[in-house]
């Protein structure tokens, strides 16, 4: 164990390396401020780096995220820590915060790893790949995903058998099982919370059979199936390899639903489902795609046109929330719903069902702040103290919030809010220092 | 032409439904209801009619009677609009609508009215016994006769006209031209449902509840039969005696279990019990218990010194016969069976000729 924590000084800390945190860090850095960016996972990029294409422009998500991510990681004013947990943030006074952080060991010397993947080939352990949302497996030593940043291997020590196979094959010899957690202390003047959101866990709704029926997947799994860096290089049912030709979308799966424990609209799921439907028709032109909805909420610029485009491409829209999903012997699924337009109870068979899961808060953010309370709203998203006029302000002076940490947001809105948060942070730094 | 009638919603609230205006028409309730079918899809359609205040639509609908209040729809409603409770309230409202005397409505809406009526009946029984100088033999004889006449009168004067009104509202007025033949061809449906309530078996995990109901119905009818026609209290036959004991015990034990359920509010169904629901089970329970002990006292030959017990039993009996049976929840059981019958009749009419 290292004896003394390493103490470093920055102008700002950004917590969360998703698109919002990345954008905020970049804005600050481009204005000459020194920024430390802390990400709890192995790679920065958040949800966005995992997406296929993005509504409403259908730009390739990886192609616009990767340049941004590499700009952030090369920026002289930005220092990134991945695989790191903040343990406390204390405010001593205006423009004076003390942050304690622990970096978990990767068991790979990041500077030396060339991402040759020989260790992956040698490792005998196979577990579910969390970065592919369980669609495929990975090894106990692995590179998180092909466009990860940093693109460096890491050992999942909980699943590693310490057989040493990787160590033997690694050309630069950068695997080090003796690595220990590293403690840091940062003195900073301002903080931006960009911890993003969590996805609704559909196992909370047993009648949707997620987790028991093989061909019921979530929308984020479908993003992976559609992405350019996708695991199978085609769309198929991971259970039996069949190419689906009758796909259903269940909207509001875990949103706008008191009985499922989330009363609010998640704002993005109508749109990403419409996007996925269009991409699916591109990949599988003969497929039938049906979207079961309560209301289609397409409020942003160009969004309604995007919806109309899906309609004209032949995506079927049926008003009625799915009540029950049952698996048939051949793996197909029977969906029971009321066709609200005719008022009749109906059943439909599909060979793949996508649950358009909603957005839930990442409550952890509030626990990081010890001396002052970071207030949450009624649904446990970070509370905006002045949502109309200063949407980036929080209950603590000098702490700002960006992206989906305040509630469901799509990418354009996350970027905008990151702009607001970095601007607010800069004026906080300037105002008070004079 | 459709017009929103918000008054109807307010009226329904007096029958128990309070949250149905929260509905945003997602159809989840219909999709999770195990009794809903493509032909008869509910409860959302009924929520819709109630929201818009389409009284005529509700009045002619038989769907409220097809629901057995398992509560699945309410548990899964995204908006906590409680569609199951709405269905229950619609049954109460319809009962009031069918009843030409208007008393059903009053009793369903107001607990106080129930209590006043119950007290009046009790006072009546006491006054009557007083005029008879509490003569045991005379009163018991009268009580026996009363039971028979009360059953006949309640049926002829109240229940039969009400069923005819129900038939008019649900079959004649909406324009179903049912051929005469269908009336006797479907009659079997009526009796099967009346005795078995078999439809409720369709509800998921409802087998135990159905069985308890079935036992209760059979127990109640047998008790009625043993006391009224076999004159259990004065009958010497061992068989009749034992039968009487057995069925009265069944009635009070099963109702006791039901009351416990309501108190614990374990099922969604029992979460919002109304005064009329309580009266129904409690009186059934009391009838069973008092009948049982009256007979015990007779057999031990101690009734003479404890005549109050018989008066208590008699009071409960009269309350049951003149308040709960004609105007209370008992009628639901009758209307439900007839609803199946009328539903079958309506479906015997080819779709094209049934005018909407
Ligand atoms: C299936 C799906 C499809 C989508 N498609 C689109 C689309 O086509 N177009 C569009 O505009 N939007 C789309 N979105 C929405 C988009 O993903 C979000 O708008 C965006 O990811 C929000 O970015 P964020 O940075 O606020 O949050 P996130 O992406 O959630 O990033 C938060 C980051 O913070 C990190 N973090 C969390 N807690 C901590 C902590 N305590 N310490 C350190 N780090 C932490 C996380 O690991 C993560 O990297 C889609 C979303 C989903 C689920
Ligand atoms: S850890 Fe070694 S073997 Fe594994 S990818 Fe890095 S350099 Fe290659
Ligand atoms: S965005 Fe659409 S699918 Fe998502 S919660 Fe809102 S209405 Fe439902
Ligand atoms: S489930 Fe609730 S909100 Fe949905 S249609 Fe039924 S009553 Fe309305
Ligand atoms: S209470 Fe049960 S039977 Fe009645 S409508 Fe609701 S789900 Fe159907």
Tab-separated table of N, CA, C and O in Angstrom, chain A residues 207 256-259 294 319-321 323-324 336-338 340 343-345, chain B residues 24-28 30-33 36-38 41 44 75-76 78 204:
chain	number	residue	atom	x	y	z
A	207	UNK	N	-43.847	-9.510	-15.580
A	207	UNK	CA	-44.748	-9.837	-16.693
A	207	UNK	C	-44.138	-9.509	-18.058
A	207	UNK	O	-44.674	-9.884	-19.084
A	256	UNK	N	-43.093	6.430	-16.974
A	256	UNK	CA	-44.490	6.888	-16.895
A	256	UNK	C	-45.372	5.827	-16.255
A	256	UNK	O	-46.507	5.618	-16.672
A	257	UNK	N	-44.825	5.148	-15.286
A	257	UNK	CA	-45.573	4.022	-14.744
A	257	UNK	C	-45.325	3.882	-13.247
A	257	UNK	O	-44.257	3.438	-12.828
A	258	UNK	N	-46.324	4.264	-12.477
A	258	UNK	CA	-46.208	4.169	-11.027
A	258	UNK	C	-46.012	2.730	-10.578
A	258	UNK	O	-45.257	2.463	-9.649
A	259	UNK	N	-46.697	1.818	-11.252
A	259	UNK	CA	-46.615	0.423	-10.808
A	259	UNK	C	-45.219	-0.145	-11.045
A	259	UNK	O	-44.843	-1.140	-10.454
A	294	UNK	N	-47.710	4.444	-25.930
A	294	UNK	CA	-48.857	5.134	-25.311
A	294	UNK	C	-49.057	6.462	-26.036
A	294	UNK	O	-50.143	6.802	-26.469
A	319	UNK	N	-51.059	1.922	-30.914
A	319	UNK	CA	-51.283	2.544	-29.604
A	319	UNK	C	-51.806	1.508	-28.624
A	319	UNK	O	-52.845	0.898	-28.841
A	320	UNK	N	-51.061	1.305	-27.559
A	320	UNK	CA	-51.432	0.331	-26.540
A	320	UNK	C	-50.185	-0.127	-25.820
A	320	UNK	O	-49.210	-0.531	-26.458
A	321	UNK	N	-50.193	-0.025	-24.494
A	321	UNK	CA	-49.010	-0.481	-23.758
A	321	UNK	C	-49.092	-1.990	-23.568
A	321	UNK	O	-50.142	-2.523	-23.223
A	323	UNK	N	-49.117	-5.458	-22.017
A	323	UNK	CA	-49.434	-5.892	-20.659
A	323	UNK	C	-48.588	-7.082	-20.236
A	323	UNK	O	-48.114	-7.157	-19.111
A	324	UNK	N	-48.403	-8.007	-21.182
A	324	UNK	CA	-47.757	-9.255	-20.798
A	324	UNK	C	-46.982	-9.821	-21.972
A	324	UNK	O	-47.425	-9.736	-23.114
A	336	UNK	N	-49.437	-9.496	-25.268
A	336	UNK	CA	-50.851	-9.247	-25.021
A	336	UNK	C	-51.024	-7.751	-24.769
A	336	UNK	O	-50.323	-7.158	-23.958
A	337	UNK	N	-51.957	-7.158	-25.503
A	337	UNK	CA	-52.133	-5.707	-25.375
A	337	UNK	C	-53.539	-5.329	-25.794
A	337	UNK	O	-54.245	-6.120	-26.426
A	338	UNK	N	-53.955	-4.143	-25.444
A	338	UNK	CA	-55.213	-3.635	-25.961
A	338	UNK	C	-54.878	-2.694	-27.102
A	338	UNK	O	-54.130	-1.735	-26.937
A	340	UNK	N	-55.690	0.160	-28.582
A	340	UNK	CA	-56.555	1.220	-28.046
A	340	UNK	C	-57.406	1.870	-29.153
A	340	UNK	O	-58.516	2.319	-28.919
A	343	UNK	N	-60.133	-0.599	-29.338
A	343	UNK	CA	-60.663	-0.998	-28.031
A	343	UNK	C	-60.674	-2.501	-27.825
A	343	UNK	O	-61.347	-3.003	-26.937
A	344	UNK	N	-59.943	-3.232	-28.649
A	344	UNK	CA	-59.992	-4.698	-28.533
A	344	UNK	C	-58.700	-5.275	-27.956
A	344	UNK	O	-57.599	-4.860	-28.303
A	345	UNK	N	-58.876	-6.261	-27.089
A	345	UNK	CA	-57.734	-6.993	-26.562
A	345	UNK	C	-57.162	-7.846	-27.695
A	345	UNK	O	-57.903	-8.510	-28.404
B	24	UNK	N	-54.760	7.420	-18.549
B	24	UNK	CA	-54.284	8.010	-19.799
B	24	UNK	C	-54.414	7.038	-20.972
B	24	UNK	O	-53.698	7.127	-21.955
B	25	UNK	N	-55.315	6.079	-20.819
B	25	UNK	CA	-55.670	5.192	-21.935
B	25	UNK	C	-54.505	4.422	-22.524
B	25	UNK	O	-54.294	4.444	-23.736
B	26	UNK	N	-53.810	3.715	-21.666
B	26	UNK	CA	-52.693	2.928	-22.188
B	26	UNK	C	-53.126	1.505	-22.511
B	26	UNK	O	-52.470	0.817	-23.276
B	27	UNK	N	-54.215	1.054	-21.882
B	27	UNK	CA	-54.704	-0.295	-22.165
B	27	UNK	C	-54.043	-1.395	-21.358
B	27	UNK	O	-54.367	-2.569	-21.532
B	28	UNK	N	-53.122	-1.050	-20.452
B	28	UNK	CA	-52.462	-2.082	-19.643
B	28	UNK	C	-53.486	-2.908	-18.875
B	28	UNK	O	-53.394	-4.137	-18.816
B	30	UNK	N	-56.559	-3.685	-19.499
B	30	UNK	CA	-57.241	-4.669	-20.336
B	30	UNK	C	-56.291	-5.816	-20.667
B	30	UNK	O	-56.686	-6.975	-20.673
B	31	UNK	N	-55.041	-5.449	-20.918
B	31	UNK	CA	-54.075	-6.463	-21.337
B	31	UNK	C	-53.708	-7.413	-20.197
B	31	UNK	O	-53.356	-8.554	-20.441
B	32	UNK	N	-53.769	-6.962	-18.951
B	32	UNK	CA	-53.413	-7.866	-17.851
B	32	UNK	C	-54.628	-8.580	-17.267
B	32	UNK	O	-54.473	-9.531	-16.506
B	33	UNK	N	-55.818	-8.138	-17.613
B	33	UNK	CA	-57.025	-8.767	-17.054
B	33	UNK	C	-57.200	-10.151	-17.655
B	33	UNK	O	-57.304	-10.300	-18.868
B	36	UNK	N	-60.601	-10.562	-19.564
B	36	UNK	CA	-60.857	-9.747	-20.738
B	36	UNK	C	-60.625	-10.586	-21.999
B	36	UNK	O	-59.715	-11.402	-22.041
B	37	UNK	N	-61.442	-10.397	-23.018
B	37	UNK	CA	-61.264	-11.139	-24.267
B	37	UNK	C	-61.339	-10.161	-25.441
B	37	UNK	O	-61.691	-9.002	-25.250
B	38	UNK	N	-61.040	-10.656	-26.635
B	38	UNK	CA	-61.133	-9.810	-27.812
B	38	UNK	C	-62.551	-9.294	-28.021
B	38	UNK	O	-62.763	-8.174	-28.475
B	41	UNK	N	-63.580	-6.627	-24.246
B	41	UNK	CA	-62.344	-6.080	-23.712
B	41	UNK	C	-62.674	-5.058	-22.631
B	41	UNK	O	-63.411	-4.123	-22.864
B	44	UNK	N	-60.562	-1.000	-19.550
B	44	UNK	CA	-60.318	0.354	-20.044
B	44	UNK	C	-61.550	0.933	-20.726
B	44	UNK	O	-61.867	2.114	-20.570
B	75	UNK	N	-53.416	-3.165	-9.706
B	75	UNK	CA	-52.017	-3.308	-9.288
B	75	UNK	C	-51.074	-2.852	-10.399
B	75	UNK	O	-50.043	-2.253	-10.149
B	76	UNK	N	-51.449	-3.111	-11.652
B	76	UNK	CA	-50.542	-2.824	-12.758
B	76	UNK	C	-50.840	-1.527	-13.491
B	76	UNK	O	-50.180	-1.213	-14.485
B	78	UNK	N	-50.447	1.987	-14.630
B	78	UNK	CA	-49.347	2.954	-14.512
B	78	UNK	C	-49.765	4.232	-13.802
B	78	UNK	O	-48.938	4.883	-13.176
B	204	UNK	N	-56.457	-15.485	-12.703
B	204	UNK	CA	-55.211	-16.122	-12.301
B	204	UNK	C	-55.187	-16.295	-10.788
B	204	UNK	O	-55.695	-15.466	-10.065
